[in-house]
């Protein structure tokens, strides 16, 4: 009997303990780095305090804001071309999803350059990326008069991108009424405008059903209007930004 107990400890229990101790710890995926450079075509120098911000975003869902996968800020930015590296967790990258780079250069809280088109990218690719920014034209401080009495055609919606057609419209009256035609339905809202600030609330609409992608575009339009915090009118365009200064809507003046 004692011999069998001894055999158990030697040939059964001890290997079991060794096996438990030998179980490997779960491995943690190493960070992935996406590299590239940012440039612009204008032959002008950036101010010494310019800051470059580059984001890797998941832009797959048309009816939701872009999800930021990774971000890199370069301060001071220096001069173009400006190199950047974005580190991110590769396990969050999913097949059949769409990813894009978006960048901007800011100095003294003013937007100088920004991406005006989608830079779609494969985050797991080793290829370096090149982003060409568009200069934001300087404009005088907007007045309420430049906003009122004009019909605007939507050109860009945050989370959707550049809009071709059907184009929604937007209009604001001095009486504080706002509204227009969405991609699907007519809509109405209340607008409070004070200098360059704008707050849009009480958004309502008719209830006609259209194709899912058109309905998603309209939903994104209404959500962006509800986030409006400031605006500027520049070169025949109306640009609306959220409380963080991020451009969320862009309109062209209707002819």
Tab-separated table of C-alpha atoms in Angstrom:
chain	number	residue	atom	x	y	z
A	1	UNK	CA	0.000	0.000	0.000
A	2	UNK	CA	2.773	2.404	0.914
A	3	UNK	CA	4.525	1.520	-2.320
A	4	UNK	CA	1.460	2.562	-4.370
A	5	UNK	CA	1.188	5.878	-2.528
A	6	UNK	CA	4.841	6.538	-3.233
A	7	UNK	CA	4.314	5.738	-6.920
A	8	UNK	CA	1.449	8.268	-7.055
A	9	UNK	CA	3.613	11.065	-5.683
A	10	UNK	CA	6.490	10.237	-8.001
A	11	UNK	CA	4.650	9.470	-11.239
A	12	UNK	CA	1.301	11.280	-10.799
A	13	UNK	CA	1.381	14.265	-8.505
A	14	UNK	CA	4.840	15.618	-9.327
A	15	UNK	CA	4.322	15.719	-13.141
A	16	UNK	CA	0.952	17.371	-12.511
A	17	UNK	CA	2.593	20.132	-10.474
A	18	UNK	CA	5.304	20.577	-13.090
A	19	UNK	CA	2.648	20.761	-15.808
A	20	UNK	CA	0.758	23.472	-13.944
A	21	UNK	CA	3.920	25.475	-13.402
A	22	UNK	CA	4.844	25.122	-17.058
A	23	UNK	CA	1.602	26.629	-18.420
A	24	UNK	CA	2.712	29.639	-20.502
A	25	UNK	CA	1.332	33.073	-19.734
A	26	UNK	CA	-0.983	34.601	-22.348
A	27	UNK	CA	1.060	36.564	-24.840
A	28	UNK	CA	0.415	40.270	-25.310
A	29	UNK	CA	0.405	41.475	-28.903
A	30	UNK	CA	3.202	43.898	-29.654
A	31	UNK	CA	2.224	47.413	-30.680
A	32	UNK	CA	2.130	48.164	-34.383
A	33	UNK	CA	3.503	51.406	-35.786
A	34	UNK	CA	2.175	53.205	-38.846
A	35	UNK	CA	4.702	55.612	-40.358
A	36	UNK	CA	4.396	58.415	-42.853
A	37	UNK	CA	4.811	62.094	-43.547
A	38	UNK	CA	2.588	65.132	-43.917
A	39	UNK	CA	3.075	67.896	-46.468
A	40	UNK	CA	1.252	70.697	-48.268
A	41	UNK	CA	1.747	72.385	-51.640
A	42	UNK	CA	1.915	76.025	-50.543
A	43	UNK	CA	5.420	77.492	-50.316
A	44	UNK	CA	5.029	79.032	-46.889
A	45	UNK	CA	6.678	78.274	-43.568
A	46	UNK	CA	4.842	77.134	-40.468
A	47	UNK	CA	5.027	79.270	-37.325
A	48	UNK	CA	7.360	77.980	-34.575
A	49	UNK	CA	4.430	76.946	-32.350
A	50	UNK	CA	2.555	74.932	-34.987
A	51	UNK	CA	1.280	71.525	-33.855
A	52	UNK	CA	0.578	68.579	-36.149
A	53	UNK	CA	-2.076	66.045	-35.144
A	54	UNK	CA	-2.501	62.801	-37.098
A	55	UNK	CA	-5.189	60.229	-36.302
A	56	UNK	CA	-5.789	56.677	-37.470
A	57	UNK	CA	-9.559	56.221	-37.453
A	58	UNK	CA	-12.082	53.467	-38.087
A	59	UNK	CA	-14.500	55.067	-40.558
A	60	UNK	CA	-16.461	51.908	-41.368
A	61	UNK	CA	-19.809	52.939	-39.902
A	62	UNK	CA	-21.635	55.573	-41.894
A	63	UNK	CA	-24.119	56.280	-39.103
A	64	UNK	CA	-21.576	56.734	-36.302
A	65	UNK	CA	-18.626	59.025	-35.561
A	66	UNK	CA	-15.208	57.751	-36.588
A	67	UNK	CA	-13.523	55.673	-33.858
A	68	UNK	CA	-9.932	56.756	-33.164
A	69	UNK	CA	-7.537	53.785	-33.185
A	70	UNK	CA	-4.341	55.765	-32.626
A	71	UNK	CA	-3.113	59.350	-32.584
A	72	UNK	CA	0.187	61.191	-32.727
A	73	UNK	CA	0.888	64.859	-32.050
A	74	UNK	CA	4.107	66.495	-33.202
A	75	UNK	CA	4.882	69.675	-31.268
A	76	UNK	CA	6.502	71.728	-32.499
A	77	UNK	CA	5.663	70.501	-35.969
A	78	UNK	CA	8.716	72.014	-37.633
A	79	UNK	CA	8.542	72.332	-41.401
A	80	UNK	CA	7.155	70.057	-44.100
A	81	UNK	CA	7.542	67.278	-44.853
A	82	UNK	CA	6.758	66.337	-41.246
A	83	UNK	CA	7.322	62.713	-40.314
A	84	UNK	CA	4.970	60.918	-37.928
A	85	UNK	CA	4.573	57.518	-36.295
A	86	UNK	CA	1.285	56.263	-34.838
A	87	UNK	CA	1.449	53.337	-32.413
A	88	UNK	CA	-1.669	51.229	-31.947
A	89	UNK	CA	-2.899	47.825	-30.809
A	90	UNK	CA	-3.082	45.585	-33.917
A	91	UNK	CA	-5.677	43.324	-32.270
A	92	UNK	CA	-8.337	46.031	-32.688
A	93	UNK	CA	-7.929	45.976	-36.474
A	94	UNK	CA	-10.702	43.892	-38.001
A	95	UNK	CA	-10.917	42.544	-41.544
A	96	UNK	CA	-13.456	44.072	-43.928
A	97	UNK	CA	-13.459	47.343	-41.964
A	98	UNK	CA	-12.358	50.704	-43.372
A	99	UNK	CA	-9.545	52.752	-41.847
A	100	UNK	CA	-8.301	56.207	-42.774
A	101	UNK	CA	-5.783	58.838	-41.734
A	102	UNK	CA	-6.857	62.373	-40.892
A	103	UNK	CA	-4.530	65.222	-40.015
A	104	UNK	CA	-4.493	68.906	-39.158
A	105	UNK	CA	-1.990	71.618	-38.280
A	106	UNK	CA	-2.951	74.217	-35.667
A	107	UNK	CA	-1.192	77.283	-34.277
A	108	UNK	CA	-2.554	79.700	-31.670
A	109	UNK	CA	-5.851	77.761	-31.678
A	110	UNK	CA	-6.275	78.477	-35.393
A	111	UNK	CA	-6.635	75.751	-37.996
A	112	UNK	CA	-3.988	76.255	-40.690
A	113	UNK	CA	-4.054	73.036	-42.726
A	114	UNK	CA	-6.383	70.025	-42.772
A	115	UNK	CA	-7.152	66.880	-44.749
A	116	UNK	CA	-10.053	67.550	-47.100
A	117	UNK	CA	-10.350	64.032	-48.508
A	118	UNK	CA	-10.255	60.497	-47.149
A	119	UNK	CA	-6.809	58.879	-46.919
A	120	UNK	CA	-7.824	55.234	-46.719
A	121	UNK	CA	-5.108	52.965	-45.393
A	122	UNK	CA	-4.340	49.378	-44.420
A	123	UNK	CA	-3.095	49.843	-40.830
A	124	UNK	CA	-1.167	46.562	-40.902
A	125	UNK	CA	0.774	47.501	-44.036
A	126	UNK	CA	4.453	48.354	-43.720
A	127	UNK	CA	4.235	50.902	-46.549
A	128	UNK	CA	4.904	54.527	-45.489
A	129	UNK	CA	1.955	56.883	-45.886
A	130	UNK	CA	1.915	60.343	-47.463
A	131	UNK	CA	-0.756	62.894	-46.534
A	132	UNK	CA	-1.225	66.142	-48.451
A	133	UNK	CA	-3.051	68.819	-46.466
A	134	UNK	CA	-5.168	71.677	-47.764
A	135	UNK	CA	-4.598	75.199	-46.536
A	136	UNK	CA	-7.482	76.780	-44.639
A	137	UNK	CA	-7.998	80.222	-46.120
A	138	UNK	CA	-7.912	83.005	-43.525
A	139	UNK	CA	-11.198	84.775	-43.021
A	140	UNK	CA	-12.487	87.759	-41.146
A	141	UNK	CA	-14.529	87.230	-38.024
A	142	UNK	CA	-17.949	86.123	-39.237
A	143	UNK	CA	-21.056	88.184	-38.744
A	144	UNK	CA	-24.559	86.890	-38.277
A	145	UNK	CA	-25.623	88.706	-41.437
A	146	UNK	CA	-23.366	86.460	-43.545
A	147	UNK	CA	-25.259	83.421	-42.252
A	148	UNK	CA	-28.869	84.584	-42.412
A	149	UNK	CA	-31.006	84.595	-45.533
A	150	UNK	CA	-28.852	82.129	-47.462
A	151	UNK	CA	-29.681	78.593	-48.526
A	152	UNK	CA	-26.743	76.221	-47.999
A	153	UNK	CA	-26.097	72.865	-49.699
A	154	UNK	CA	-24.378	70.219	-47.581
A	155	UNK	CA	-20.943	69.229	-48.882
A	156	UNK	CA	-19.432	67.278	-45.981
A	157	UNK	CA	-20.815	65.483	-42.903
A	158	UNK	CA	-18.543	64.193	-40.144
A	159	UNK	CA	-18.623	60.394	-40.060
A	160	UNK	CA	-19.938	60.209	-43.635
A	161	UNK	CA	-17.459	62.231	-45.674
A	162	UNK	CA	-17.968	64.243	-48.832
A	163	UNK	CA	-21.583	64.255	-50.043
A	164	UNK	CA	-22.391	64.098	-53.742
A	165	UNK	CA	-26.164	63.666	-53.898
A	166	UNK	CA	-28.849	63.907	-52.786
A	167	UNK	CA	-27.659	67.144	-51.164
A	168	UNK	CA	-29.397	68.327	-48.037
A	169	UNK	CA	-30.076	72.023	-47.497
A	170	UNK	CA	-29.754	74.247	-44.438
A	171	UNK	CA	-31.113	77.706	-43.724
A	172	UNK	CA	-31.194	80.003	-40.682
A	173	UNK	CA	-33.479	82.976	-40.169
A	174	UNK	CA	-32.915	86.008	-37.967
A	175	UNK	CA	-35.984	84.929	-36.006
A	176	UNK	CA	-34.060	81.905	-34.712
A	177	UNK	CA	-35.630	79.307	-36.965
A	178	UNK	CA	-33.512	76.750	-38.834
A	179	UNK	CA	-34.241	73.865	-41.141
A	180	UNK	CA	-34.220	72.647	-44.688
A	181	UNK	CA	-34.479	69.471	-46.706
A	182	UNK	CA	-32.546	66.430	-45.543
A	183	UNK	CA	-31.547	63.580	-47.862
A	184	UNK	CA	-34.914	61.987	-47.007
A	185	UNK	CA	-37.129	64.361	-45.050
A	186	UNK	CA	-37.850	68.019	-44.478
A	187	UNK	CA	-36.567	69.103	-41.064
A	188	UNK	CA	-36.887	72.044	-38.703
A	189	UNK	CA	-35.010	73.284	-35.638
A	190	UNK	CA	-34.327	76.214	-33.343
A	191	UNK	CA	-31.070	78.136	-33.817
A	192	UNK	CA	-29.407	80.555	-31.415
A	193	UNK	CA	-26.685	82.614	-33.100
A	194	UNK	CA	-24.421	84.984	-31.190
A	195	UNK	CA	-21.411	86.310	-33.090
A	196	UNK	CA	-19.538	83.221	-34.252
A	197	UNK	CA	-21.298	80.797	-31.909
A	198	UNK	CA	-24.324	78.767	-32.939
A	199	UNK	CA	-26.486	76.326	-30.995
A	200	UNK	CA	-29.074	74.209	-32.818
A	201	UNK	CA	-31.750	72.401	-30.824
A	202	UNK	CA	-35.265	70.944	-31.004
A	203	UNK	CA	-34.560	69.180	-34.297
A	204	UNK	CA	-37.599	67.481	-35.830
A	205	UNK	CA	-38.502	66.107	-39.241
A	206	UNK	CA	-41.067	64.329	-41.350
A	207	UNK	CA	-40.929	60.526	-41.412
A	208	UNK	CA	-40.439	59.183	-44.920
A	209	UNK	CA	-38.393	55.987	-45.305
A	210	UNK	CA	-35.609	55.698	-47.882
A	211	UNK	CA	-32.663	53.392	-48.616
A	212	UNK	CA	-30.640	52.545	-45.463
A	213	UNK	CA	-27.520	54.406	-46.616
A	214	UNK	CA	-29.544	57.573	-47.292
A	215	UNK	CA	-31.269	57.291	-43.917
A	216	UNK	CA	-27.847	56.909	-42.263
A	217	UNK	CA	-26.645	60.080	-43.986
A	218	UNK	CA	-29.664	62.007	-42.716
A	219	UNK	CA	-29.162	60.674	-39.177
A	220	UNK	CA	-25.522	61.827	-39.265
A	221	UNK	CA	-26.636	65.276	-40.490
A	222	UNK	CA	-29.081	65.713	-37.608
A	223	UNK	CA	-26.526	64.488	-35.056
A	224	UNK	CA	-23.905	66.907	-36.394
A	225	UNK	CA	-26.347	69.830	-36.276
A	226	UNK	CA	-27.089	68.994	-32.643
A	227	UNK	CA	-23.340	69.232	-31.850
A	228	UNK	CA	-22.906	72.651	-33.489
A	229	UNK	CA	-20.993	75.141	-31.332
A	230	UNK	CA	-19.382	77.621	-33.731
A	231	UNK	CA	-19.376	78.555	-37.389
A	232	UNK	CA	-17.491	80.514	-39.988
A	233	UNK	CA	-18.357	81.685	-43.489
A	234	UNK	CA	-15.405	81.614	-45.841
A	235	UNK	CA	-15.212	81.781	-49.623
A	236	UNK	CA	-18.866	80.963	-50.153
A	237	UNK	CA	-18.765	78.054	-47.708
A	238	UNK	CA	-20.377	77.631	-44.302
A	239	UNK	CA	-18.314	75.506	-41.905
A	240	UNK	CA	-19.810	74.369	-38.596
A	241	UNK	CA	-17.585	73.042	-35.794
A	242	UNK	CA	-18.279	71.250	-32.521
A	243	UNK	CA	-17.240	72.412	-29.040
A	244	UNK	CA	-13.731	70.998	-29.580
A	245	UNK	CA	-13.240	73.014	-32.770
A	246	UNK	CA	-13.563	69.956	-35.013
A	247	UNK	CA	-15.253	70.711	-38.355
A	248	UNK	CA	-18.361	68.533	-38.492
A	249	UNK	CA	-20.365	70.119	-41.325
A	250	UNK	CA	-19.466	71.989	-44.490
A	251	UNK	CA	-21.940	73.669	-46.855
A	252	UNK	CA	-21.747	75.460	-50.195
A	253	UNK	CA	-23.824	78.569	-50.798
A	254	UNK	CA	-26.696	77.675	-53.119
A	255	UNK	CA	-26.668	79.687	-56.327
